[in-house]
Tab-separated table of C-alpha atoms in Angstrom:
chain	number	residue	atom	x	y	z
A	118	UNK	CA	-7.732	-47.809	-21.103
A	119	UNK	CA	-11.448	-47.032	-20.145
A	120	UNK	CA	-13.034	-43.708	-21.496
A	121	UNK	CA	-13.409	-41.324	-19.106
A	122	UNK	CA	-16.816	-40.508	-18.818
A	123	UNK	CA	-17.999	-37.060	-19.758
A	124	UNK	CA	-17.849	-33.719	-17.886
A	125	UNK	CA	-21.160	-33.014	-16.378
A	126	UNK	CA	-22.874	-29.591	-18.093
A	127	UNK	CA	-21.960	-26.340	-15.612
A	128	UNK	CA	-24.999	-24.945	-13.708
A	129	UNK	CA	-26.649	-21.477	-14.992
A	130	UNK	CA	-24.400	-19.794	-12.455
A	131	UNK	CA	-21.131	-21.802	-13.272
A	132	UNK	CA	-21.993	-21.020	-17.437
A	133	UNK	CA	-22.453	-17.154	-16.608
A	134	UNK	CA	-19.198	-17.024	-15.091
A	135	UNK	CA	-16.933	-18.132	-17.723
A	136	UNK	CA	-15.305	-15.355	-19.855
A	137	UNK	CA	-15.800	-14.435	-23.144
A	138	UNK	CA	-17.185	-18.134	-24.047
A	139	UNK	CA	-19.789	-17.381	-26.845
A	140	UNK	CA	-20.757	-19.482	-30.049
A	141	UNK	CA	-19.065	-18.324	-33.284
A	142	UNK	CA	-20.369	-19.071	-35.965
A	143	UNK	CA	-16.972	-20.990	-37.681
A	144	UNK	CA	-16.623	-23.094	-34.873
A	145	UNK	CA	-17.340	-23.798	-31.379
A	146	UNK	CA	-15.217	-24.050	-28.638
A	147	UNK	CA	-14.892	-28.023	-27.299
A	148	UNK	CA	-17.301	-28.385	-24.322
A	149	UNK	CA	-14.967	-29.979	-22.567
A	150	UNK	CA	-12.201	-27.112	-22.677
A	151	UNK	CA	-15.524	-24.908	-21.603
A	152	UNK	CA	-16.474	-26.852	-18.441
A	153	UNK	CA	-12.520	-26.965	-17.544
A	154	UNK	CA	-12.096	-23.589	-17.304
A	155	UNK	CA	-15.167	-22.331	-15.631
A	156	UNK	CA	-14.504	-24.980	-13.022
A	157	UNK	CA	-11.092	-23.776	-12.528
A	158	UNK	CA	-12.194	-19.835	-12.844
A	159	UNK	CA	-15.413	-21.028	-10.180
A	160	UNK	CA	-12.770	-22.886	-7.684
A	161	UNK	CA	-11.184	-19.244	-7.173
A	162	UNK	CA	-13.672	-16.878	-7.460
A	163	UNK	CA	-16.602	-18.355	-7.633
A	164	UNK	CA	-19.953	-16.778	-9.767
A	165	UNK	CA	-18.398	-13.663	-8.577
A	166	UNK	CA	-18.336	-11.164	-11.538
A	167	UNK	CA	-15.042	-11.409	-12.995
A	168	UNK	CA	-15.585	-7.358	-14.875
A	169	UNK	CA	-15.767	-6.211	-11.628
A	170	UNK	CA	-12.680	-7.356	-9.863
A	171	UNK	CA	-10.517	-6.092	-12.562
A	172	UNK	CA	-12.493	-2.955	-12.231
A	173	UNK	CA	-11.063	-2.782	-8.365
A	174	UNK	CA	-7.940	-3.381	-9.247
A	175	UNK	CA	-8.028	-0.281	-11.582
A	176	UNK	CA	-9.516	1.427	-9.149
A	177	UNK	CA	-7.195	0.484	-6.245
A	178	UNK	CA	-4.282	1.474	-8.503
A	179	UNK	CA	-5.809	5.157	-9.577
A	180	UNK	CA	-6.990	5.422	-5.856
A	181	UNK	CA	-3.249	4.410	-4.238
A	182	UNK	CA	-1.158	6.666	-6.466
A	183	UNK	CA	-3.671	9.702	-5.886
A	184	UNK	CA	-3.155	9.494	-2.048
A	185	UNK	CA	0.681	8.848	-2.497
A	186	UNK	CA	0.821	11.686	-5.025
A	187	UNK	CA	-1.160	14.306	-2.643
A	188	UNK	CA	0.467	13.383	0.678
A	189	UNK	CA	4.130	12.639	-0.370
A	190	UNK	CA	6.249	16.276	1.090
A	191	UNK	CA	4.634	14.969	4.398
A	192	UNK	CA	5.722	11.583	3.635
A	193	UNK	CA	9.109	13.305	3.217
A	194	UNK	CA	9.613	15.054	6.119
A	195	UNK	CA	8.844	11.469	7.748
A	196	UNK	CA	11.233	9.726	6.194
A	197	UNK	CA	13.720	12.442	6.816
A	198	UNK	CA	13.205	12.786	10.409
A	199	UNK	CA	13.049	9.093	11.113
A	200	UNK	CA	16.132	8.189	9.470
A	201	UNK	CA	18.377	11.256	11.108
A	202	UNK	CA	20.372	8.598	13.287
A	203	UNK	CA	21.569	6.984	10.069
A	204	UNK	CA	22.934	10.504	8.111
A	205	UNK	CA	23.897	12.571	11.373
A	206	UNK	CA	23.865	10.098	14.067
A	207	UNK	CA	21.459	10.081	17.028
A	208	UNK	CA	22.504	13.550	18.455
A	209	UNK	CA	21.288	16.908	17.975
A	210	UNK	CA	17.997	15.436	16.338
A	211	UNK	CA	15.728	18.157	14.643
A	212	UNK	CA	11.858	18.252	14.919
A	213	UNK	CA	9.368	18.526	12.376
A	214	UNK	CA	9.177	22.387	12.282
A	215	UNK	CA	13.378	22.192	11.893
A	216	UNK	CA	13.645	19.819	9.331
A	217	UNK	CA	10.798	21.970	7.136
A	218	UNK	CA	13.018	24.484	6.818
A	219	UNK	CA	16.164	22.666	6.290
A	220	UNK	CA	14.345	20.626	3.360
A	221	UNK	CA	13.030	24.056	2.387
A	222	UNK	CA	16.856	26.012	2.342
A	223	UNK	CA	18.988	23.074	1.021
A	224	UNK	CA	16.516	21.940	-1.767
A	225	UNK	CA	13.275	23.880	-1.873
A	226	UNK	CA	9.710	23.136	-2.918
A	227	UNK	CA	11.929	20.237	-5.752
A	228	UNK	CA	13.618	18.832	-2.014
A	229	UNK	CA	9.469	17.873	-0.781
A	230	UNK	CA	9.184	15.590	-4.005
A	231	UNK	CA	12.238	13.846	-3.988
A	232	UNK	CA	11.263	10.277	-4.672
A	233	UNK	CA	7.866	10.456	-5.985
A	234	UNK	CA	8.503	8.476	-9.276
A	235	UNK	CA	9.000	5.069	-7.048
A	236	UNK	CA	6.507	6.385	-4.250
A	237	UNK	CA	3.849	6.272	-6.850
A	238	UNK	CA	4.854	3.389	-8.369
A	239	UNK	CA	4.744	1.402	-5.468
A	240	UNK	CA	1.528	3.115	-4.560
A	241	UNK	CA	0.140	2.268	-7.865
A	242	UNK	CA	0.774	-1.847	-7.475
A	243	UNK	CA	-0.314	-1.610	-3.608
A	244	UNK	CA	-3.609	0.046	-4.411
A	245	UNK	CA	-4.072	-2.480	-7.254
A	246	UNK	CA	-3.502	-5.775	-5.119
A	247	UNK	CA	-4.633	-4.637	-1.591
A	248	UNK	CA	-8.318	-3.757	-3.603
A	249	UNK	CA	-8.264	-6.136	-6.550
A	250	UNK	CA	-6.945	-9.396	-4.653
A	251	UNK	CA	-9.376	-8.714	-1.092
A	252	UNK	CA	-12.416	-8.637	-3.507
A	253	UNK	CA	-11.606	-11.922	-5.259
A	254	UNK	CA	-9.516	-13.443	-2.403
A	255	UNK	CA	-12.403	-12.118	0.253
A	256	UNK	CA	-15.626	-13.833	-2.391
A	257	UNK	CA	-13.539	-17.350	-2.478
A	258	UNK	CA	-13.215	-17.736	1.089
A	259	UNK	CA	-16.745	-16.735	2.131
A	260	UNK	CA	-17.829	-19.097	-0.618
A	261	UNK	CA	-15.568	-21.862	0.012
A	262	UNK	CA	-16.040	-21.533	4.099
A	263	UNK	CA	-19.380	-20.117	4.624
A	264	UNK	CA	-18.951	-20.308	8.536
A	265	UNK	CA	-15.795	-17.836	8.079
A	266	UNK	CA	-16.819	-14.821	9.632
A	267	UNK	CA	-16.279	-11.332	7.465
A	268	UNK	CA	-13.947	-9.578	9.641
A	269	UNK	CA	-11.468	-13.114	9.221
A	270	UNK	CA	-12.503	-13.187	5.410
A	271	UNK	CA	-11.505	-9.056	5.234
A	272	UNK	CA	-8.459	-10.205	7.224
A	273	UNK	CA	-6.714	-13.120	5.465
A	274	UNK	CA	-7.691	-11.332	2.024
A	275	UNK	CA	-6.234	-7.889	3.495
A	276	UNK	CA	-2.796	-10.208	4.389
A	277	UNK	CA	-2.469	-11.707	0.714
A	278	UNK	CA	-3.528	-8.997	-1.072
A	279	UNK	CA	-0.730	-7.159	1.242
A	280	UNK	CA	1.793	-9.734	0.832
A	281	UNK	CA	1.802	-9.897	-3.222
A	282	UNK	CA	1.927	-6.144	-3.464
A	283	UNK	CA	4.977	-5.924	-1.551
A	284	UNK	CA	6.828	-7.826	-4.045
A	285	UNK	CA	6.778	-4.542	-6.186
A	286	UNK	CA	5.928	-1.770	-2.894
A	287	UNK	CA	8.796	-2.621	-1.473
A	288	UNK	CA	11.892	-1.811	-3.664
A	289	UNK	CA	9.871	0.923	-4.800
A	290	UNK	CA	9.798	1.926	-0.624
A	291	UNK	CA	13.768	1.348	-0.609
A	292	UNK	CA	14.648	3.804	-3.881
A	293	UNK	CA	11.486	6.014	-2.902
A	294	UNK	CA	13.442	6.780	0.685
A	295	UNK	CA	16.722	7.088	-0.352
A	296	UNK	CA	16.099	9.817	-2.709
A	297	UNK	CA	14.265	11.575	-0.351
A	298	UNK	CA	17.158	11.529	2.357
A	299	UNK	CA	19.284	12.459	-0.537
A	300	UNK	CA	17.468	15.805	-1.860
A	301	UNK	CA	19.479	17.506	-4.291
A	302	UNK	CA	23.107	16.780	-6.051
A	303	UNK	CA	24.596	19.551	-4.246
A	304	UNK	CA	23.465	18.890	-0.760
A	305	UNK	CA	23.923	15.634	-0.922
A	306	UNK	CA	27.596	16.031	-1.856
A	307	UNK	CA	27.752	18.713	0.617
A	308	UNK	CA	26.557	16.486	3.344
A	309	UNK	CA	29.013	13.946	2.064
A	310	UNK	CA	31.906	16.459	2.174
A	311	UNK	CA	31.820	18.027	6.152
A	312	UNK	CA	31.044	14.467	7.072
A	313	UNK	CA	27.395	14.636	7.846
A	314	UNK	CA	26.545	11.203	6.881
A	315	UNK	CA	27.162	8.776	9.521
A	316	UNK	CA	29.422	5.572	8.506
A	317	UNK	CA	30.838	3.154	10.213
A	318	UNK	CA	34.460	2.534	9.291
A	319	UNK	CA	35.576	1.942	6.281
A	320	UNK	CA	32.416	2.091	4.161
A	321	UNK	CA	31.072	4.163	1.805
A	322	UNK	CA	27.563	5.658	1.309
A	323	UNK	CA	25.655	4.747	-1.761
A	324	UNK	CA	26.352	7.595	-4.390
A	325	UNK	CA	23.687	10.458	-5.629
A	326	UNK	CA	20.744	8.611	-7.517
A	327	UNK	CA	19.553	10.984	-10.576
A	328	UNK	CA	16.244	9.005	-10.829
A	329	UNK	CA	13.856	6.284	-10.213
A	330	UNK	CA	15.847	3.958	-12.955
A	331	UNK	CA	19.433	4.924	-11.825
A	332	UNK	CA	18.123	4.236	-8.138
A	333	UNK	CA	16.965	0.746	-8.564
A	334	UNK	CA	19.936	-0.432	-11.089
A	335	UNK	CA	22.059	1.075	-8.152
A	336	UNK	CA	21.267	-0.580	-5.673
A	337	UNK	CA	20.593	-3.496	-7.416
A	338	UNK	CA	24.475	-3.471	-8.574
A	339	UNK	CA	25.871	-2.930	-5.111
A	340	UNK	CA	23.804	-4.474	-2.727
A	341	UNK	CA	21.738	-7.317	-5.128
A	342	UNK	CA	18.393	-8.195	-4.484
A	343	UNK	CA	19.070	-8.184	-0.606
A	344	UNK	CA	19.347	-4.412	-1.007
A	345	UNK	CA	16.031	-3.764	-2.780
A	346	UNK	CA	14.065	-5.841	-0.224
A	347	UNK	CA	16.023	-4.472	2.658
A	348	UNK	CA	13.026	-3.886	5.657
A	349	UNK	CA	11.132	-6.609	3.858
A	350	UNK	CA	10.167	-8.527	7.061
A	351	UNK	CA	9.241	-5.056	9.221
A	352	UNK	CA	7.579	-3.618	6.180
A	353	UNK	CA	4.954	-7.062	6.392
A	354	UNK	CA	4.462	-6.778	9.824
A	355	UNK	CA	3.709	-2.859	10.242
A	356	UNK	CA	1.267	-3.772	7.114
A	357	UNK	CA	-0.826	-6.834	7.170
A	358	UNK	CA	-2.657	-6.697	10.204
A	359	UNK	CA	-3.676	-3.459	10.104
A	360	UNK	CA	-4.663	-4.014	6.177
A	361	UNK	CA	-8.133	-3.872	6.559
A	362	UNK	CA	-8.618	-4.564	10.241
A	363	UNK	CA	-9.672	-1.422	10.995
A	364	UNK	CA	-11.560	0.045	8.141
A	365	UNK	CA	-13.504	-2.867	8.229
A	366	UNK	CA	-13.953	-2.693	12.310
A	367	UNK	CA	-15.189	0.839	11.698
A	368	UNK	CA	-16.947	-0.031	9.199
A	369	UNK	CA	-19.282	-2.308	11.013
A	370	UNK	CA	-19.192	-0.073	14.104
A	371	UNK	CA	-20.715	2.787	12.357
A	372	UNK	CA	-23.173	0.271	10.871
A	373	UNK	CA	-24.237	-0.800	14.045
A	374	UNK	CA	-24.453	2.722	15.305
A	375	UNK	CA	-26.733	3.699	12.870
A	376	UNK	CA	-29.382	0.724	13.811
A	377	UNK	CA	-28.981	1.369	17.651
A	378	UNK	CA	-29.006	5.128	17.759
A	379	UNK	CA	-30.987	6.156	14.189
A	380	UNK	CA	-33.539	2.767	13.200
A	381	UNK	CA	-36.047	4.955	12.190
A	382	UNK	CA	-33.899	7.900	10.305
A	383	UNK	CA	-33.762	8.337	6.609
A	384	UNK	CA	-30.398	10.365	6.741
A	385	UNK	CA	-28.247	8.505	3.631
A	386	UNK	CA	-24.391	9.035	3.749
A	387	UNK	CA	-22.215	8.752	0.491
A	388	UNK	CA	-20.029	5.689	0.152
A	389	UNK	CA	-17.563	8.834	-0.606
A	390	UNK	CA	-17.991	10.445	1.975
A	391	UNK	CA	-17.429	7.618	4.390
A	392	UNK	CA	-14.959	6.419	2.723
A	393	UNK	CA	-13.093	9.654	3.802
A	394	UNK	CA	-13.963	9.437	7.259
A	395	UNK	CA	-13.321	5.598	7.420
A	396	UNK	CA	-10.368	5.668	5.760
A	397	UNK	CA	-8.815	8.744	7.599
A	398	UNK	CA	-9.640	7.204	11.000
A	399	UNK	CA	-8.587	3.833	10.505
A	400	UNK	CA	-5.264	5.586	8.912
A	401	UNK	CA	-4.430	7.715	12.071
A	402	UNK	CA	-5.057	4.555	14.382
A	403	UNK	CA	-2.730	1.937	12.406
A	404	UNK	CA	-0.126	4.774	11.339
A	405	UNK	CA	0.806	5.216	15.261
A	406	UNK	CA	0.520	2.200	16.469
A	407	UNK	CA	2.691	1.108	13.604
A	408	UNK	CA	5.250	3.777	14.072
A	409	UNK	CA	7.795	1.429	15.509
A	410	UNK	CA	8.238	-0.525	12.775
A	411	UNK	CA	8.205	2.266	10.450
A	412	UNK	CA	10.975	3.651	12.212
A	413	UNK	CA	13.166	0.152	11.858
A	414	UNK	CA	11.800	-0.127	8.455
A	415	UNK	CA	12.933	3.191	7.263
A	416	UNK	CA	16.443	2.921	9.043
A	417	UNK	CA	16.585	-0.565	7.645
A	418	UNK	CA	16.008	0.460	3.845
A	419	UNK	CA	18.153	3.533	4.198
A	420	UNK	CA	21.241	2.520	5.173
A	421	UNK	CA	23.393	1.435	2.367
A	422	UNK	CA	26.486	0.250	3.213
A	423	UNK	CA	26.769	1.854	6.208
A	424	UNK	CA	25.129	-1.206	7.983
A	425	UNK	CA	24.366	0.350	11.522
A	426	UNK	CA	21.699	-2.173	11.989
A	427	UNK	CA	22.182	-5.806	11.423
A	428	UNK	CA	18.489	-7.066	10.679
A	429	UNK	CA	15.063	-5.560	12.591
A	430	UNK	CA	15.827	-7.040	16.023
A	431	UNK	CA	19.276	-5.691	15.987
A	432	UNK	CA	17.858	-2.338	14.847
A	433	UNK	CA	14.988	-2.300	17.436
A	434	UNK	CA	17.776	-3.202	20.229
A	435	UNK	CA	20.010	-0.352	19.059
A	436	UNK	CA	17.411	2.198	18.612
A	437	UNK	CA	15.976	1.552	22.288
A	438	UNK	CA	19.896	1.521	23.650
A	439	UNK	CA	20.220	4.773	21.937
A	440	UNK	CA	17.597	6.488	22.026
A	441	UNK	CA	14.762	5.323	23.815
A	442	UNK	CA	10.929	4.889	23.401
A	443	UNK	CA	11.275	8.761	21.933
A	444	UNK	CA	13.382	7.174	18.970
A	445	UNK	CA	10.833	4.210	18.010
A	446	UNK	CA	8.635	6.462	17.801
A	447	UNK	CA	10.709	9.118	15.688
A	448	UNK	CA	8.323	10.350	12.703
A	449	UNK	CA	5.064	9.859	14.168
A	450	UNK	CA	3.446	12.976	14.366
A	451	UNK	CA	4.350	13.555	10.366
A	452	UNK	CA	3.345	9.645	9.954
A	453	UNK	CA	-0.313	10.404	11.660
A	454	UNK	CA	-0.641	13.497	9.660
A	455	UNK	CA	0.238	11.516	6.419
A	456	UNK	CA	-1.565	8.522	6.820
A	457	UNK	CA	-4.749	10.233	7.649
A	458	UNK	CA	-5.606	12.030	4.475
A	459	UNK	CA	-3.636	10.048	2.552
A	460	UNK	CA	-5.800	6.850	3.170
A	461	UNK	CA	-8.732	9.043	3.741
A	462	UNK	CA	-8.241	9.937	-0.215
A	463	UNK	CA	-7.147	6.758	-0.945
A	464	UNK	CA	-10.680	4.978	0.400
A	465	UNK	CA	-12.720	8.226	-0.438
A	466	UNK	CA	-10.807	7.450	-4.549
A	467	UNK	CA	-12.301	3.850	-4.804
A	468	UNK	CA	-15.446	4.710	-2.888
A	469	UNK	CA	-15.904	7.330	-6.048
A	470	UNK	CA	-15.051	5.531	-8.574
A	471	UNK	CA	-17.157	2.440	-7.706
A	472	UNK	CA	-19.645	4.971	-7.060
A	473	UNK	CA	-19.483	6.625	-10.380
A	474	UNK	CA	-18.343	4.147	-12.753
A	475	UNK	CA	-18.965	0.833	-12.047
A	476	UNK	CA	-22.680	1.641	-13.101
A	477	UNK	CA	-21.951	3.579	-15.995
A	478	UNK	CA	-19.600	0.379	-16.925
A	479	UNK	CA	-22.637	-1.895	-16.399
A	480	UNK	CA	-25.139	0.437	-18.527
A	481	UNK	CA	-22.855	0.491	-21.163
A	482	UNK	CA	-22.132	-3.062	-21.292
A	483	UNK	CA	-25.753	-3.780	-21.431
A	484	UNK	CA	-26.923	-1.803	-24.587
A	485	UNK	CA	-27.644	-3.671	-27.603
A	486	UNK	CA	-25.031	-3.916	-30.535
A	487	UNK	CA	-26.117	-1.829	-33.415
């Protein structure tokens, strides 16, 4: 068998890009290897700078669990009200004001935080894909298809990076909401006992969950994997297209504002700072056009064995029958007054940190070894 001939030597670019390939002094690494590895680390990401995608994926993560962590009694008083036709059927519904003060007298200020453990969990991985895999995802497909435009690029990345977090966001969504329909021991038993929870015959709701752990082996034991990823399908759709669709589209409209209406000015906004206003905008816009599927999704994830709804379409059917266009859109004034500051934070969080740190990172990096 022929030789195969050898590996041409990697460009400047393709050499810089390779991690932690240096020249010890015992031995060096075979060139071969070398050139094998950049060209596989250069097909996905290019000469892109590998420090500071796992940078955004730290930064993702700190910045999703910080909006999860600041916003989640809202997030609870959503859940609660959205899922009302699964524990007390679809009559007698109570409004936002109501249901503070019956979250308030059954469990108190505890009753708002139900569920945080696996809200900020999921928030955590989320935050973590949705920033780390759009900057590495976004790089290899402008590089790879330079005609792609950036708001397709900011798209498709948006979807994956979307996609892969849900893996972990979405059994995390499933224990996060049942807890927070649950509130406390008592109540829930109470509930349980005058018959508040609506079943169908001859099932039986899911028992109290004492924490994130006991949640997820649970569910896991009673309902399998089916029952983690319950809402899977409706969680994807209410998700991905609005990932970055309309940060991005605000992003670039503000852009162009500023060149139409102020060429000449000097005025200089924070990346913060508009990453708070961004971010809260685009957040109000997708979280009510979205509600719909929030509402199936939440119904979906909550029901247990009660099994009202047989799959999205059968849920979206039954809602409508039921309850109308009011009922898909159940939630949405606590949803809009979640998502707004909550992805206002979470976009003003990376904004900071890139702001902040990412230099600092880079300074420090650079000074000579003493």
């Amino acid at each position: 068998m022929a030789a195969s001939p050898p590996s041409p030597p990697l460009p400047p670019a393709a050499a810089a890009a390779v991690v932690g390939v240096r020249s010890p002094a015992h031995q060096s690494p075979s060139p071969n290897l070398t050139n094998f590895f950049g060209s596989v680390r250069l097909c996905f990401i290019g000469a892109y700078d590998f420090d500071l995608i796992w940078r955004e994926f730290v930064w993702g993560a700190i910045a999703g669990a910080f909006g999860e962590g600041m916003m989640h009694p809202v997030d609870t008083l959503k859940t609660r009200l959205q899922s009302q036709a699964i524990m007390t059927g679809a009559q007698a519904q109570k409004n936002i004001f109501q249901m503070v003060r019956t979250v308030w007298a059954s469990d108190g200020l505890r009753g708002f935080y139900r569920g945080i453990g696996p809200g900020v969990t999921g928030s955590l991985a989320t935050g973590a894909t949705y920033f780390g895999v759009i900057e590495s995802t976004k790089t290899w497909l402008e590089n790879a298809n330079p005609n792609l435009s950036g708001h397709w690029s900011h798209f498709i990345a948006g979807g994956i990076g979307d996609t892969l977090g849900s893996f972990i966001y979405v059994p995390c969504e499933v224990m996060k909401q049942r807890m927070q329909v649950q509130g406390s021991s008592k109540s829930w038993a109470l509930n349980a006992t005058k018959g508040n929870v609506s079943q169908s015959p001859g099932t039986q709701m899911y028992g109290y969950y004492n924490g994130m752990f006991h949640a997820g082996r649970s569910i896991l034991r009673d309902h399998g994997l089916k029952g983690l990823y319950a809402g899977y399908g409706s969680t994807l759709a209410r998700d991905v297209p609005f990932a970055v669709t309309f940060y991005e589209g605000l992003k670039d409209l503000t852009e162009y504002g500023k060149m139409k209406y102020f060429p000449d000015s000097d005025l200089q906004v924070s990346n913060s700072f508009e990453g708070l206003v961004l971010g809260g905008l685009s957040g109000g816009f997708s979280a009510y056009l979205t509600t719909p599927l929030d509402v199936i999704k939440t119904r979906l994830q909550v029901q247990g064995s009660t099994t009202r709804y047989d799959g999205w379409l059968d849920a979206i059917k039954k809602t409508w029958a039921s309850e109308g266009a009011s009922g898909l859109f159940k939630g949405s004034v606590p949803r809009i007054i979640w998502y707004i500051p909550a992805s206002a934070f979470t976009f003003m969080a990376v904004e900071f940190l890139r702001e902040n740190f990412n230099e600092k990172i880079d300074t420090d990096a650079e000074m000579p070894l003493n």
